[in-house]
CSV table of C-alpha atoms in Angstrom, one decimal:
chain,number,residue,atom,x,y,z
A,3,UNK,CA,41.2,-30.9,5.8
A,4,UNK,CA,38.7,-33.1,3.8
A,5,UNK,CA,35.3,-34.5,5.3
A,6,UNK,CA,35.7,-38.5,5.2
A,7,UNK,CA,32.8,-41.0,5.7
A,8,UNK,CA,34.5,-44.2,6.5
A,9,UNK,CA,32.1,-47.2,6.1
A,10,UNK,CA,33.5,-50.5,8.4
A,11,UNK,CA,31.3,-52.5,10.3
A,12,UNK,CA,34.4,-53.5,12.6
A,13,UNK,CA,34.0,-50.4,15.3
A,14,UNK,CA,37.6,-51.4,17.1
A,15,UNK,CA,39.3,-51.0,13.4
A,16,UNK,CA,37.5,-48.2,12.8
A,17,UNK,CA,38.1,-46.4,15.2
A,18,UNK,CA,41.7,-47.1,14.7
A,19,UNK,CA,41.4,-45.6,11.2
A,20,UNK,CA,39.3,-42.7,12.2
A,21,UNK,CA,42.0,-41.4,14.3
A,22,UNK,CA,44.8,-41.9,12.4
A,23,UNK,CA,43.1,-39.6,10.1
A,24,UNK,CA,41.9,-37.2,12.3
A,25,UNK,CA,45.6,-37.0,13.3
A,26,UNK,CA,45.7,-35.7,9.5
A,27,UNK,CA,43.5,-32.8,10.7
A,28,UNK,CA,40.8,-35.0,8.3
A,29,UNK,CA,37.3,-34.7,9.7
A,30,UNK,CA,35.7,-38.5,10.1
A,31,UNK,CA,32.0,-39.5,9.8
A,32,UNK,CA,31.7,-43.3,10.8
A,33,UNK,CA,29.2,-45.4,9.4
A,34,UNK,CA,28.9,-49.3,10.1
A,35,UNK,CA,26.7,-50.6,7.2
A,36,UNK,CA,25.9,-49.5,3.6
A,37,UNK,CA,22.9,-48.6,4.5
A,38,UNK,CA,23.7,-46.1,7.3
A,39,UNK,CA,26.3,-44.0,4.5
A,40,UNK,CA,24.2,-44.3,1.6
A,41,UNK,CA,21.0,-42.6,4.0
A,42,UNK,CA,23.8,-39.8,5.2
A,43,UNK,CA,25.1,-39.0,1.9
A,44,UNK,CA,22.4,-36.2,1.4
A,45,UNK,CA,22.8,-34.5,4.0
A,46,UNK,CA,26.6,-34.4,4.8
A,47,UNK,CA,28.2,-35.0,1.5
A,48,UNK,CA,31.8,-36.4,2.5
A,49,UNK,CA,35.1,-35.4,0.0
A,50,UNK,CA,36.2,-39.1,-0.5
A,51,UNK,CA,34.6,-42.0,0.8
A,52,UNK,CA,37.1,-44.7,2.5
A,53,UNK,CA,34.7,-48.2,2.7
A,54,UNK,CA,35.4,-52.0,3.6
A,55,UNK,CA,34.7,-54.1,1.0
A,56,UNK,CA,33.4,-56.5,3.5
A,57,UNK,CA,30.4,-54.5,5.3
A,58,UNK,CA,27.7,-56.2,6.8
A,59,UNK,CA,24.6,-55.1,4.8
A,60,UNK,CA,26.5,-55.1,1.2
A,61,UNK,CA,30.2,-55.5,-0.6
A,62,UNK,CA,32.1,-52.9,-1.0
A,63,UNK,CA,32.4,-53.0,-4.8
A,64,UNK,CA,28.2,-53.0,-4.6
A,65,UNK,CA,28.1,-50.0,-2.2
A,66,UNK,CA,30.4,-48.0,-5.0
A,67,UNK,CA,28.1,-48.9,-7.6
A,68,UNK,CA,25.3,-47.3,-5.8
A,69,UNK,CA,27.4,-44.4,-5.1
A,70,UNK,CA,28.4,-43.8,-9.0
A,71,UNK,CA,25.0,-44.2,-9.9
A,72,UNK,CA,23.6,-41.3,-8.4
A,73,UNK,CA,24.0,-38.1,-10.3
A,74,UNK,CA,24.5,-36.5,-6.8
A,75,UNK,CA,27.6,-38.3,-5.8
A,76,UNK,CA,28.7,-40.5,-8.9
A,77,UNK,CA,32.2,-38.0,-8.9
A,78,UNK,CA,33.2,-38.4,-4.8
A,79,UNK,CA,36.6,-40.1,-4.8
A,80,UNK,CA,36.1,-43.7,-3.1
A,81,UNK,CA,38.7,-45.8,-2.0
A,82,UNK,CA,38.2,-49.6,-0.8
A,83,UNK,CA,40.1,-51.4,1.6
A,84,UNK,CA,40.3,-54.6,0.5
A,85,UNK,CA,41.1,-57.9,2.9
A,86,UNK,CA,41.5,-60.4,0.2
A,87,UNK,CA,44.0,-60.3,-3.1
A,88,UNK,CA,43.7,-57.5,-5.5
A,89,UNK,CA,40.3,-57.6,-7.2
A,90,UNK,CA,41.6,-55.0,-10.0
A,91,UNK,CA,38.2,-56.2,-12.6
A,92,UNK,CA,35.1,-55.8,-9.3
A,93,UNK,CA,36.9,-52.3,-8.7
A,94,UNK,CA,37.3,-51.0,-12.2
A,95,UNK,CA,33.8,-52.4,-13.1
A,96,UNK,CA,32.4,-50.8,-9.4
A,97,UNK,CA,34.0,-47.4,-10.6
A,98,UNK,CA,36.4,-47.2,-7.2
A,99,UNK,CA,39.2,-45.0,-7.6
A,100,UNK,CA,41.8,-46.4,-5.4
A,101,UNK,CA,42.0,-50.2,-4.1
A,102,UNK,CA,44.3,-51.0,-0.4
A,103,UNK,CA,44.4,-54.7,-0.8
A,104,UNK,CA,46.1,-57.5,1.5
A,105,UNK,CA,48.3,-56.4,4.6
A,106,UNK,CA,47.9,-52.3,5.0
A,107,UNK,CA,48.3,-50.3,7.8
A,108,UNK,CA,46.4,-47.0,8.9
A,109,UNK,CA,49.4,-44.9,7.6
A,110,UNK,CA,48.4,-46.7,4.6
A,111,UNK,CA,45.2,-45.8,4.7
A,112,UNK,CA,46.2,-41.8,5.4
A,113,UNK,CA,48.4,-41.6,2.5
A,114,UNK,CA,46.1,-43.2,0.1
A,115,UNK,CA,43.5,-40.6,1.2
A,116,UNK,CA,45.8,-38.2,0.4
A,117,UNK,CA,46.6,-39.1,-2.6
A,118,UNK,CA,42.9,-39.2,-4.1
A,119,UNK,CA,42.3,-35.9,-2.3
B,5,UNK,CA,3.8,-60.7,-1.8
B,6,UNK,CA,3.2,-57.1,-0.4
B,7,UNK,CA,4.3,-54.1,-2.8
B,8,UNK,CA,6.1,-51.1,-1.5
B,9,UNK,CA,6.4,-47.9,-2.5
B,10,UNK,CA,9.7,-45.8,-2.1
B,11,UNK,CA,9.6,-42.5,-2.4
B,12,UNK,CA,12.9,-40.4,-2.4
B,13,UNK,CA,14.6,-38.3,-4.8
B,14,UNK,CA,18.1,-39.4,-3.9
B,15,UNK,CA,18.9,-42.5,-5.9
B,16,UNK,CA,21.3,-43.8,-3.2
B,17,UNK,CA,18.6,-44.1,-0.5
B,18,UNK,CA,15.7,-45.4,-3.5
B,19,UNK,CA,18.6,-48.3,-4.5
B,20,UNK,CA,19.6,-49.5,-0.9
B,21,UNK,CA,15.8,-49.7,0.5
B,22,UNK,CA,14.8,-51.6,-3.0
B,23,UNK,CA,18.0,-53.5,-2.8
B,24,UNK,CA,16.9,-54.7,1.5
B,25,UNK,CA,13.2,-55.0,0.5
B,26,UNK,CA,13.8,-57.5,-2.6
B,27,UNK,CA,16.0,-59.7,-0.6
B,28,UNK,CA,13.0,-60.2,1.5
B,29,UNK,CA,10.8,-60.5,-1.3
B,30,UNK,CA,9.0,-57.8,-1.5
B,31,UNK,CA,7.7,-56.0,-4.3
B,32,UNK,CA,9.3,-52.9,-5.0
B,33,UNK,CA,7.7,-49.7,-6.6
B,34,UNK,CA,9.9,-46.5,-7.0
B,35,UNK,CA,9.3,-42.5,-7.2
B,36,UNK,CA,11.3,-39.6,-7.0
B,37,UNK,CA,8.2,-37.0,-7.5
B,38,UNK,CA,5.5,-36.2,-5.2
B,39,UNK,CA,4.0,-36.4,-8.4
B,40,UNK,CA,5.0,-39.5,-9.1
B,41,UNK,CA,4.2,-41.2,-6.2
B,42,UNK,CA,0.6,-40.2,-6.2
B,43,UNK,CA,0.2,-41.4,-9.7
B,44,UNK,CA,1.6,-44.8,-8.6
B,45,UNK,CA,-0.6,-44.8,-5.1
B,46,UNK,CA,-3.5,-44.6,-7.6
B,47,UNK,CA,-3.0,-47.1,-10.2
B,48,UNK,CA,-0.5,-49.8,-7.8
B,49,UNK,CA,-2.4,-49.7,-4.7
B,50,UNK,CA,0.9,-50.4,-2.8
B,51,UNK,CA,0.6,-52.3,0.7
B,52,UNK,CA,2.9,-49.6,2.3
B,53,UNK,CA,4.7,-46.6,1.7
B,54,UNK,CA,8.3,-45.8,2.6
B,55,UNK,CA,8.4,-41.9,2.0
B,56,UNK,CA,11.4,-38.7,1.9
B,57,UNK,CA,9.5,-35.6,4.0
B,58,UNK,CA,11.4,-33.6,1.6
B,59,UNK,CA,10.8,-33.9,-2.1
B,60,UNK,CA,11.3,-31.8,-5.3
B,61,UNK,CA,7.6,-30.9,-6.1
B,62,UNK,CA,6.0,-31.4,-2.8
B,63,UNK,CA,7.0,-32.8,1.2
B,64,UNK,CA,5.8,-36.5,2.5
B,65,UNK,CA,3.0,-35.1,4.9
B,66,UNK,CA,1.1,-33.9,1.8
B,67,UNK,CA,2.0,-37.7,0.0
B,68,UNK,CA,0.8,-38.9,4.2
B,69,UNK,CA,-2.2,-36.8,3.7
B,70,UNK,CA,-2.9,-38.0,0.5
B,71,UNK,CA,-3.1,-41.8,1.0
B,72,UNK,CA,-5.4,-40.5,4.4
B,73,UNK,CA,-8.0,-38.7,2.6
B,74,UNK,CA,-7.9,-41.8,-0.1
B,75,UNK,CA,-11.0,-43.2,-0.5
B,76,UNK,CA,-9.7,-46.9,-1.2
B,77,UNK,CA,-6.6,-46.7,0.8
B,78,UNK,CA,-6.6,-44.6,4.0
B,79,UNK,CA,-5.5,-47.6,5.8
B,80,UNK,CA,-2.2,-48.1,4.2
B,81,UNK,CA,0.9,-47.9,6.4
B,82,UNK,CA,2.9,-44.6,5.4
B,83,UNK,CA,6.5,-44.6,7.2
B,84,UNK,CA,8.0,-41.1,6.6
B,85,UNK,CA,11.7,-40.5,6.5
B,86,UNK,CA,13.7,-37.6,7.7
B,87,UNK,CA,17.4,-36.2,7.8
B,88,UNK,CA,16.2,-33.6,9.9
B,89,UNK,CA,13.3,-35.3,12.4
B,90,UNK,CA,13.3,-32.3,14.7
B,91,UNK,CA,9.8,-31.6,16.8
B,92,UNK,CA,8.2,-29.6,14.0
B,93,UNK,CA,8.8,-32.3,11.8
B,94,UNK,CA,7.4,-35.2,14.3
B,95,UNK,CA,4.4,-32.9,15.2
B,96,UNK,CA,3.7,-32.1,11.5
B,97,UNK,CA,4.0,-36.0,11.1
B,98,UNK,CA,1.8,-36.8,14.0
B,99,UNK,CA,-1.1,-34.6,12.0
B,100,UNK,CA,-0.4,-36.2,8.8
B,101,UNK,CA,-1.0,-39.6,10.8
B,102,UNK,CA,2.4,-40.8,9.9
B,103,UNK,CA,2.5,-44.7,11.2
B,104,UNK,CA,6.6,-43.8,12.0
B,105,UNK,CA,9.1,-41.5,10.9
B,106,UNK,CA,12.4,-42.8,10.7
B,107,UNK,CA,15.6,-40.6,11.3
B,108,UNK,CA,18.3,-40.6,8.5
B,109,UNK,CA,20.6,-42.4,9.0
B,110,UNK,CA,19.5,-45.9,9.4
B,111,UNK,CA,19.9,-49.3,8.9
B,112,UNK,CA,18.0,-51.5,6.7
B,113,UNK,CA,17.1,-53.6,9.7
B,114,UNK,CA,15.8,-50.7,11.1
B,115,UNK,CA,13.1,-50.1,8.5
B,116,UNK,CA,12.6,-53.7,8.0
B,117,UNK,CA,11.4,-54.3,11.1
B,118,UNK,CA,8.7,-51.5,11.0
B,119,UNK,CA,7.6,-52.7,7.9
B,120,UNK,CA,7.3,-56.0,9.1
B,121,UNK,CA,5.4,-54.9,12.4
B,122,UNK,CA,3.1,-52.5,10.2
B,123,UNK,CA,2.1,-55.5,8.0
B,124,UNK,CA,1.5,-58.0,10.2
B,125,UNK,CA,-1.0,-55.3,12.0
B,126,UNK,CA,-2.8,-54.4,9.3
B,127,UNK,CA,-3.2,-58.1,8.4
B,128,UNK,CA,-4.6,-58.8,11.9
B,129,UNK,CA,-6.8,-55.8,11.6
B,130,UNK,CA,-8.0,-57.2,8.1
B,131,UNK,CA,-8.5,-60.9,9.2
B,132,UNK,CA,-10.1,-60.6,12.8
B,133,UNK,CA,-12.1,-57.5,11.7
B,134,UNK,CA,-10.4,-56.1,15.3
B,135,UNK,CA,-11.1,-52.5,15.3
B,136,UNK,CA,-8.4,-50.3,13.4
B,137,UNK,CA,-6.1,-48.9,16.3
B,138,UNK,CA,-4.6,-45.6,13.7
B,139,UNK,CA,-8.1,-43.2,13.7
B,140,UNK,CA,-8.9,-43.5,9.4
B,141,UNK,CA,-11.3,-40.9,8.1
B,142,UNK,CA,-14.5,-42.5,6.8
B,143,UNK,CA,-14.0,-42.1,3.0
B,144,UNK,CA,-16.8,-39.9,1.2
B,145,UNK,CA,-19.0,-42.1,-0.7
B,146,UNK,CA,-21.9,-40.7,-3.2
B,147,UNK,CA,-24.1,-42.4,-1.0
B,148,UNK,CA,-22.6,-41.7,2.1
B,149,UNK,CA,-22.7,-38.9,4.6
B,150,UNK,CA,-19.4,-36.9,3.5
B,151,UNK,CA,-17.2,-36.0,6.0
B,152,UNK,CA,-17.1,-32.5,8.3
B,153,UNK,CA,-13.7,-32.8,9.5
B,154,UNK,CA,-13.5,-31.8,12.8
B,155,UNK,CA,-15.3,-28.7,13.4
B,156,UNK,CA,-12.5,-27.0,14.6
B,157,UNK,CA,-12.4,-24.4,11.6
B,158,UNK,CA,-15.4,-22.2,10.8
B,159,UNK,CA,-16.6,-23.1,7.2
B,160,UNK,CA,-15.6,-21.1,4.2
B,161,UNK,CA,-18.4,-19.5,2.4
B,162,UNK,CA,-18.9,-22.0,-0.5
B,163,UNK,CA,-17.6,-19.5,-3.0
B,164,UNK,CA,-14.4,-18.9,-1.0
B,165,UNK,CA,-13.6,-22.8,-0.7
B,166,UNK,CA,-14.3,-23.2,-4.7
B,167,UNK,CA,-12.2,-20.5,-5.2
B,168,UNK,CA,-9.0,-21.9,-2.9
B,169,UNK,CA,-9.4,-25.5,-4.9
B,170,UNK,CA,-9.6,-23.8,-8.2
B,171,UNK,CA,-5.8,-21.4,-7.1
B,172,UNK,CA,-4.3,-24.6,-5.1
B,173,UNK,CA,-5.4,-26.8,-8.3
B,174,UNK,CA,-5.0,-25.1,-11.2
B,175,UNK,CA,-8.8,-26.1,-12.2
B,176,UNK,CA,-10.2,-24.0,-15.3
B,177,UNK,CA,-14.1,-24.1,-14.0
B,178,UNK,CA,-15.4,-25.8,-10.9
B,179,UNK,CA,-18.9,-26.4,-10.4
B,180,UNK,CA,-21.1,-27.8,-7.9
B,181,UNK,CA,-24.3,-29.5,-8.8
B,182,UNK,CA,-27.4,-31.3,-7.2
B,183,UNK,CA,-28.2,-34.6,-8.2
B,184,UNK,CA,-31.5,-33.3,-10.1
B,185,UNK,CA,-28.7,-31.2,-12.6
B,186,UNK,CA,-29.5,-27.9,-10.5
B,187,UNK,CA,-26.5,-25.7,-10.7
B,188,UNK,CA,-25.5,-24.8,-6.6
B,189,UNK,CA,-22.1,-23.1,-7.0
B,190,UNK,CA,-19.7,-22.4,-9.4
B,191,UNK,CA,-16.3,-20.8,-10.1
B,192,UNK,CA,-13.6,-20.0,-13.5
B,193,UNK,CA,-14.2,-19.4,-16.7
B,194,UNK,CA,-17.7,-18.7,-17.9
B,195,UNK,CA,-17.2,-19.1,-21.6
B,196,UNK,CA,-19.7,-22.8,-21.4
B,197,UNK,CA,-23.5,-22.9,-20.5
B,198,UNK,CA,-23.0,-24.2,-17.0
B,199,UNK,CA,-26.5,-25.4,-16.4
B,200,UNK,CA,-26.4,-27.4,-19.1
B,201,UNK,CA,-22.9,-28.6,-18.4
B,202,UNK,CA,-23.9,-28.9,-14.5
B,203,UNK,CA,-27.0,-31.0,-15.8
B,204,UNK,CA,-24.8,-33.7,-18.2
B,205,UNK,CA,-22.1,-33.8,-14.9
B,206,UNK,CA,-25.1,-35.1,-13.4
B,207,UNK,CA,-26.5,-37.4,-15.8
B,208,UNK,CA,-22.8,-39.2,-16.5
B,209,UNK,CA,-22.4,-39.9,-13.3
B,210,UNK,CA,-26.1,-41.6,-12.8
B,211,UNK,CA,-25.3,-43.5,-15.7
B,212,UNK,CA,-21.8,-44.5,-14.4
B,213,UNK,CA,-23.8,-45.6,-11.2
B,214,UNK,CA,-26.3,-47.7,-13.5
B,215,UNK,CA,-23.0,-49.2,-15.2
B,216,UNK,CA,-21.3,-50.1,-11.8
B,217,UNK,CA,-24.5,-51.8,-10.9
B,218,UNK,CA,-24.4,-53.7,-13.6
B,219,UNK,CA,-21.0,-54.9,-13.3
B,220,UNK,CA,-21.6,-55.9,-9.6
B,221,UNK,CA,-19.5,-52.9,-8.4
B,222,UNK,CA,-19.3,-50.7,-5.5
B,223,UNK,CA,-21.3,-47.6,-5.7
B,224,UNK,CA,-19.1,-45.2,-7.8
B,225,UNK,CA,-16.7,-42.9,-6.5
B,226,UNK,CA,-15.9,-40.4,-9.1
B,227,UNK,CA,-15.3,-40.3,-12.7
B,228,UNK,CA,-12.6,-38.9,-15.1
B,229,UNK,CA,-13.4,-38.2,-18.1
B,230,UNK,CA,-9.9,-37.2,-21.1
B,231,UNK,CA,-10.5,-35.0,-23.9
B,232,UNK,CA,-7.9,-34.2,-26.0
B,233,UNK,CA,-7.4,-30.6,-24.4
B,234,UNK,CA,-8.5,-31.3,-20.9
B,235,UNK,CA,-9.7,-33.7,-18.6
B,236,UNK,CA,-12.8,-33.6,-16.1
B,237,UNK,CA,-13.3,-35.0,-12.6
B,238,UNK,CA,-16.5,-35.8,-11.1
B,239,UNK,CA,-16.5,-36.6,-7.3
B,240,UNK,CA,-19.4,-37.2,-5.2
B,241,UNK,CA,-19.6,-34.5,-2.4
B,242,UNK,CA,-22.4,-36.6,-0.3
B,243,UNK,CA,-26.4,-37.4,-1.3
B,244,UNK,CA,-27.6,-35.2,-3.7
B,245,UNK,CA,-24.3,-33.2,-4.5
B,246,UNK,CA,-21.6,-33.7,-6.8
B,247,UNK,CA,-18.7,-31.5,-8.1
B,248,UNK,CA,-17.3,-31.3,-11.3
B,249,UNK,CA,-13.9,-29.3,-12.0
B,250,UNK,CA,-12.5,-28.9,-15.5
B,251,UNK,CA,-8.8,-29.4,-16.0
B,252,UNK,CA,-6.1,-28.1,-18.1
B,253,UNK,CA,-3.9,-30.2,-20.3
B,254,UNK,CA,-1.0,-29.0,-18.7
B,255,UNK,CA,-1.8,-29.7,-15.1
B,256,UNK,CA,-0.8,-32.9,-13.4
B,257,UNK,CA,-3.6,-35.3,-12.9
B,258,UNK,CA,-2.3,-36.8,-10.0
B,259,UNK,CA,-1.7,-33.8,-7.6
B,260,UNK,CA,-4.8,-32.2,-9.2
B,261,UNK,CA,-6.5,-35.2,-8.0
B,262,UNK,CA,-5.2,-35.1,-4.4
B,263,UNK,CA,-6.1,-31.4,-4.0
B,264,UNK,CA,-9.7,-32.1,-5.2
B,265,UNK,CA,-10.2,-34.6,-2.5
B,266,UNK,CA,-8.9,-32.5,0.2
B,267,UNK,CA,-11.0,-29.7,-0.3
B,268,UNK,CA,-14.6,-32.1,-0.5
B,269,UNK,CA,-14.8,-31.8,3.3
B,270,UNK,CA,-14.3,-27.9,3.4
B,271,UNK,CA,-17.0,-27.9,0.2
B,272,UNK,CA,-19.9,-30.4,2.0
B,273,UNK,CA,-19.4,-27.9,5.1
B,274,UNK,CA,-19.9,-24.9,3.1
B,275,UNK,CA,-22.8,-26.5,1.4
């Protein structure tokens, strides 16, 4: 069981995801905007962070950069969902791990999680 | 354009708040010391102050109480921010006259909007002279009527409250003299001739009046004064008394600096 913050201002898809991996005994902390993760991160430091690359207060690819930046949790495992086409150069520049891009499912999403873990 | 201070040791939080606040044009100044931040509250003079309650070196009431007791800046908005904002945190916010304390998480927009509300009332306050609704402690002037606090405490004898700033500061020698050079109080090391030093504290800081004068300045405040294995700090305790500390090469000016001007009160009452 690994502690996820998923970061997607879309609560209806989020909650989707969060229970598809809570179904893999995964415990999910929800946040809708950068802003909201990057002020929890002290103080309940996920495993792997799952984030939209379309968020409301900043791109997902920005949001990573942050994350990398700070000695305290440059080496969580991030993986971005990604709407449009594979952006291979934003991720590997942003330091994200693992990219879902186009058409993906929740299962997707699971096994991805999985995989980084 | 109003300059803000943001105060946090995690990077993550210091990078999203500068990130919002420079998308809406403000001026951004960063710490991730208590000691840091007090050394930019003194030389940046920053508009506002976004501030962690926990820090490395110190918490954000102290960095709160610091701006309060700040001659030159007592009225600056301080919003304090908190994982854990539980009631002994609000209460110990509420004494160190916090203007908010915001609960982590948040949103930008959150903060923004206190920021914006905190400005725009201390621009009214400036521009209509209205009278300042957040109680500010009158600041202690050399020509002023120091401070007594609220009463609430009994004074420390004056050699017990030169004795607690020289432990919480780190001070080598701390003396307090009349405005004539007389020597009142004292307490450290006792390897100098302190009436003589007592009566050139004294003298400098007449002539740093004269000076201010001339240069169409505000009655003076205090005085430092570097040399190359120390550093001195003369701050008027009210008419007719100043104090003078000696300080160690090694000790941070800043917080040095802070715990000087929280212990004048206690010292004017004990006088």
């Amino acid at each position: 069981m690994a502690r996820i913050l998923l970061i997607d201002g879309d609560e209806d898809r989020s909650t989707v995801t969060s229970e598809a991996l809570g179904e893999a005994q995964h415990d999910v902390h929800h946040a809708p905007t950068a802003s909201f993760a990057l002020t929890t991160l002290e103080w309940r430091r996920p495993d792997l962070i799952v984030s939209r690359a379309e968020i409301p207060d900043m791109d997902g690819y920005a949001l990573c950069t942050i994350v990398r930046s700070d000695p305290k949790t440059k080496d969580i495992p991030f993986l971005l969902l990604a709407a449009g086409g594979p952006t291979a150069g934003a991720a590997a520049r942003a330091g994200v791990d693992m990219v879902l891009a186009g058409s993906f499912s929740s299962s997707d999403v699971v096994d991805s999680v999985r995989r980084l873990l | 354009m109003s300059r803000i201070l943001v105060v946090d040791d995690s990077l993550a939080v210091r990078r999203v708040v500068e990130l919002a606040l420079e998308d809406r044009q403000f001026t951004v100044l960063c710490a991730s010391l208590g000691s840091e931040a007090t050394e930019r509250i003194e030389r940046d003079s920053p508009d506002l102050v976004v501030c962690d309650v926990f820090l490395p070196d110190t918490d954000g009431f102290r960095i709160c109480e610091f701006v309060r007791s700040h001659p030159r800046l007592a009225r600056t908005p301080v919003i304090l921010m908190s994982g854990a904002a539980d009631d002994s945190v609000r209460e110990r916010a509420d004494r160190a006259r916090a203007d908010v304390l915001l609960s982590k998480p948040f949103s930008t927009n959150d903060l923004l909007r206190h920021i914006d509300d905190l400005l725009a009332s201390e621009r009214a306050d400036g521009a209509g002279g209205a009278i300042p609704t957040r109680p500010v402690h009158p600041p202690v002037a050399l020509t002023g009527a120091p401070w007594q606090g609220d009463g609430a405490t009994p004074a420390l004898p004056l050699e017990a409250a030169l004795a607690q700033l020289r432990a919480a500061a780190g001070l080598d020698l701390a003396l307090i003299v009349g405005r004539s050079g007389d020597l009142i109080g004292w307490t450290g090391e006792a390897g100098v001739r302190l009436e003589m030093a007592g009566a050139l504290a004294a003298c400098v800081l007449e002539s740093a009046g004269i000076l201010g004068r001339e240069l169409g300045q505000e009655p003076v405040q205090g005085m430092t004064l570097e040399y190359a294995r120390g550093t001195v700090l003369v701050e008027g305790l009210g008419p007719g008394t100043l104090l003078a500390v000696l300080v160690p090469d090694r000790a941070p000016l800043p917080t040095v600096r802070y715990h000087v001007r929280k212990a004048i009160p206690e010292l004017a009452r004990a006088l």
